[in-house]
PDB file of C-alpha atoms in Angstrom:
ATOM      1  CA  MET A   1       0.254 -31.724 -20.976  1.00 57.00           C
ATOM      2  CA  SER A   2       0.402 -29.441 -17.966  1.00 61.00           C
ATOM      3  CA  HIS A   3       1.125 -25.766 -18.315  1.00 65.00           C
ATOM      4  CA  PRO A   4       3.964 -24.332 -16.244  1.00 73.00           C
ATOM      5  CA  GLN A   5       2.868 -21.827 -13.612  1.00 86.00           C
ATOM      6  CA  TYR A   6       4.501 -18.431 -14.045  1.00 90.00           C
ATOM      7  CA  ASP A   7       4.408 -15.827 -11.298  1.00 92.00           C
ATOM      8  CA  ASP A   8       3.242 -12.238 -11.832  1.00 90.00           C
ATOM      9  CA  GLU A   9       6.778 -10.860 -11.846  1.00 92.00           C
ATOM     10  CA  PHE A  10       7.800 -13.196 -14.677  1.00 94.00           C
ATOM     11  CA  LYS A  11       4.688 -12.278 -16.667  1.00 93.00           C
ATOM     12  CA  LYS A  12       5.372  -8.569 -16.153  1.00 90.00           C
ATOM     13  CA  SER A  13       8.966  -8.997 -17.323  1.00 93.00           C
ATOM     14  CA  ILE A  14       7.730 -10.739 -20.494  1.00 94.00           C
ATOM     15  CA  VAL A  15       5.340  -7.824 -21.112  1.00 92.00           C
ATOM     16  CA  ALA A  16       8.224  -5.401 -20.547  1.00 90.00           C
ATOM     17  CA  LEU A  17      10.252  -7.248 -23.203  1.00 93.00           C
ATOM     18  CA  TYR A  18       7.353  -6.892 -25.622  1.00 93.00           C
ATOM     19  CA  GLN A  19       6.959  -3.199 -24.823  1.00 88.00           C
ATOM     20  CA  SER A  20      10.664  -2.623 -25.366  1.00 90.00           C
ATOM     21  CA  GLY A  21      10.283  -3.814 -28.956  1.00 93.00           C
ATOM     22  CA  LYS A  22      10.589  -7.602 -29.019  1.00 95.00           C
ATOM     23  CA  SER A  23       7.910  -9.321 -31.077  1.00 95.00           C
ATOM     24  CA  GLN A  24       5.497 -11.799 -29.511  1.00 95.00           C
ATOM     25  CA  SER A  25       6.774 -14.542 -31.819  1.00 96.00           C
ATOM     26  CA  GLN A  26      10.392 -13.872 -30.816  1.00 96.00           C
ATOM     27  CA  ILE A  27       9.496 -13.961 -27.120  1.00 96.00           C
ATOM     28  CA  SER A  28       7.573 -17.190 -27.710  1.00 96.00           C
ATOM     29  CA  LYS A  29      10.625 -18.789 -29.372  1.00 96.00           C
ATOM     30  CA  ASP A  30      13.108 -17.484 -26.797  1.00 96.00           C
ATOM     31  CA  TYR A  31      11.144 -18.501 -23.702  1.00 94.00           C
ATOM     32  CA  GLY A  32       8.952 -21.376 -24.930  1.00 94.00           C
ATOM     33  CA  ILE A  33       5.732 -19.570 -24.022  1.00 95.00           C
ATOM     34  CA  SER A  34       2.617 -19.879 -26.176  1.00 95.00           C
ATOM     35  CA  LEU A  35       1.567 -16.852 -28.215  1.00 95.00           C
ATOM     36  CA  SER A  36      -1.878 -16.965 -26.609  1.00 96.00           C
ATOM     37  CA  ALA A  37      -0.337 -16.717 -23.116  1.00 95.00           C
ATOM     38  CA  ILE A  38       1.892 -13.815 -24.174  1.00 95.00           C
ATOM     39  CA  SER A  39      -1.072 -12.023 -25.741  1.00 94.00           C
ATOM     40  CA  ARG A  40      -3.166 -12.551 -22.598  1.00 92.00           C
ATOM     41  CA  TRP A  41      -0.356 -11.257 -20.360  1.00 93.00           C
ATOM     42  CA  ILE A  42       0.072  -8.157 -22.537  1.00 90.00           C
ATOM     43  CA  LYS A  43      -3.627  -7.373 -22.141  1.00 86.00           C
ATOM     44  CA  LEU A  44      -3.444  -7.993 -18.404  1.00 86.00           C
ATOM     45  CA  TYR A  45      -0.168  -6.334 -17.483  1.00 84.00           C
ATOM     46  CA  SER A  46       0.296  -3.519 -19.987  1.00 81.00           C
ATOM     47  CA  GLU A  47       0.495  -0.316 -18.023  1.00 76.00           C
ATOM     48  CA  VAL A  48      -1.168   3.011 -18.641  1.00 76.00           C
ATOM     49  CA  LYS A  49       0.577   6.113 -17.323  1.00 76.00           C
ATOM     50  CA  LEU A  50      -1.994   8.580 -16.014  1.00 80.00           C
ATOM     51  CA  ASP A  51       0.506  11.128 -14.737  1.00 81.00           C
ATOM     52  CA  ASP A  52       4.025  11.228 -13.289  1.00 81.00           C
ATOM     53  CA  ASP A  53       2.984   9.414 -10.114  1.00 82.00           C
ATOM     54  CA  THR A  54       0.245   7.077 -11.308  1.00 83.00           C
ATOM     55  CA  ILE A  55       0.634   3.999 -13.474  1.00 82.00           C
ATOM     56  CA  LEU A  56      -2.176   1.435 -13.727  1.00 82.00           C
ATOM     57  CA  SER A  57      -2.217  -1.994 -15.332  1.00 81.00           C
ATOM     58  CA  ALA A  58      -5.086  -3.057 -17.578  1.00 79.00           C
ATOM     59  CA  LYS A  59      -6.120  -5.462 -14.799  1.00 81.00           C
ATOM     60  CA  GLN A  60      -6.345  -2.603 -12.277  1.00 85.00           C
ATOM     61  CA  ILE A  61      -8.355  -0.496 -14.727  1.00 84.00           C
ATOM     62  CA  LYS A  62     -10.793  -3.387 -15.232  1.00 84.00           C
ATOM     63  CA  GLU A  63     -11.189  -3.730 -11.445  1.00 89.00           C
ATOM     64  CA  LEU A  64     -11.820   0.013 -11.136  1.00 90.00           C
ATOM     65  CA  GLN A  65     -14.430  -0.123 -13.919  1.00 91.00           C
ATOM     66  CA  LYS A  66     -16.185  -3.009 -12.154  1.00 93.00           C
ATOM     67  CA  ARG A  67     -16.157  -1.137  -8.832  1.00 95.00           C
ATOM     68  CA  ASN A  68     -17.426   2.018 -10.526  1.00 94.00           C
ATOM     69  CA  ALA A  69     -20.338   0.080 -12.068  1.00 94.00           C
ATOM     70  CA  GLN A  70     -21.213  -1.339  -8.610  1.00 94.00           C
ATOM     71  CA  LEU A  71     -21.170   2.128  -7.053  1.00 94.00           C
ATOM     72  CA  GLU A  72     -23.310   3.579  -9.855  1.00 94.00           C
ATOM     73  CA  GLU A  73     -25.853   0.785  -9.320  1.00 94.00           C
ATOM     74  CA  GLU A  74     -25.910   1.393  -5.548  1.00 94.00           C
ATOM     75  CA  ASN A  75     -26.280   5.137  -6.161  1.00 93.00           C
ATOM     76  CA  LEU A  76     -29.250   4.520  -8.476  1.00 93.00           C
ATOM     77  CA  ILE A  77     -30.924   2.298  -5.857  1.00 92.00           C
ATOM     78  CA  LEU A  78     -30.399   4.956  -3.176  1.00 92.00           C
ATOM     79  CA  LYS A  79     -31.858   7.668  -5.421  1.00 91.00           C
ATOM     80  CA  LYS A  80     -34.951   5.510  -6.025  1.00 90.00           C
ATOM     81  CA  ALA A  81     -35.295   4.860  -2.284  1.00 90.00           C
ATOM     82  CA  ILE A  82     -34.993   8.572  -1.519  1.00 90.00           C
ATOM     83  CA  ALA A  83     -37.638   9.354  -4.158  1.00 87.00           C
ATOM     84  CA  ILE A  84     -40.005   6.807  -2.592  1.00 87.00           C
ATOM     85  CA  PHE A  85     -39.531   7.983   1.002  1.00 87.00           C
ATOM     86  CA  THR A  86     -39.246  11.736   0.446  1.00 84.00           C
ATOM     87  CA  PRO A  87     -42.369  13.875   0.030  1.00 79.00           C
ATOM     88  CA  HIS A  88     -42.428  15.805  -3.226  1.00 71.00           C
ATOM     89  CA  SER A  89     -40.479  19.038  -2.925  1.00 58.00           C
ATOM     90  CA  SER A  90     -41.135  22.276  -4.754  1.00 57.00           C
ATOM     91  CA  LYS A  91     -37.934  21.799  -6.798  1.00 57.00           C
ATOM     92  CA  ASP A  92     -39.733  20.016  -9.667  1.00 51.00           C
TER      93      ASP A  92
END
């Protein structure tokens, strides 16, 4: 059995229905979507309001966390390289 392909806008509208108070089981019955798909979409597309101008989805937050981890790793490598190539200073 093949699963229908839903676009992002449809998924976001399903999440909006859930956030406006409809239960996952009711949405599942009304639209013929599996509970596991609805649950996954809620995790992915639920939005977090940071301030009046900034709203991020869980997916965007995950991407930012991944990017932050990469930058921290690069920063650590650069600090080690600087320590290796820089003569000891009197700051110790």
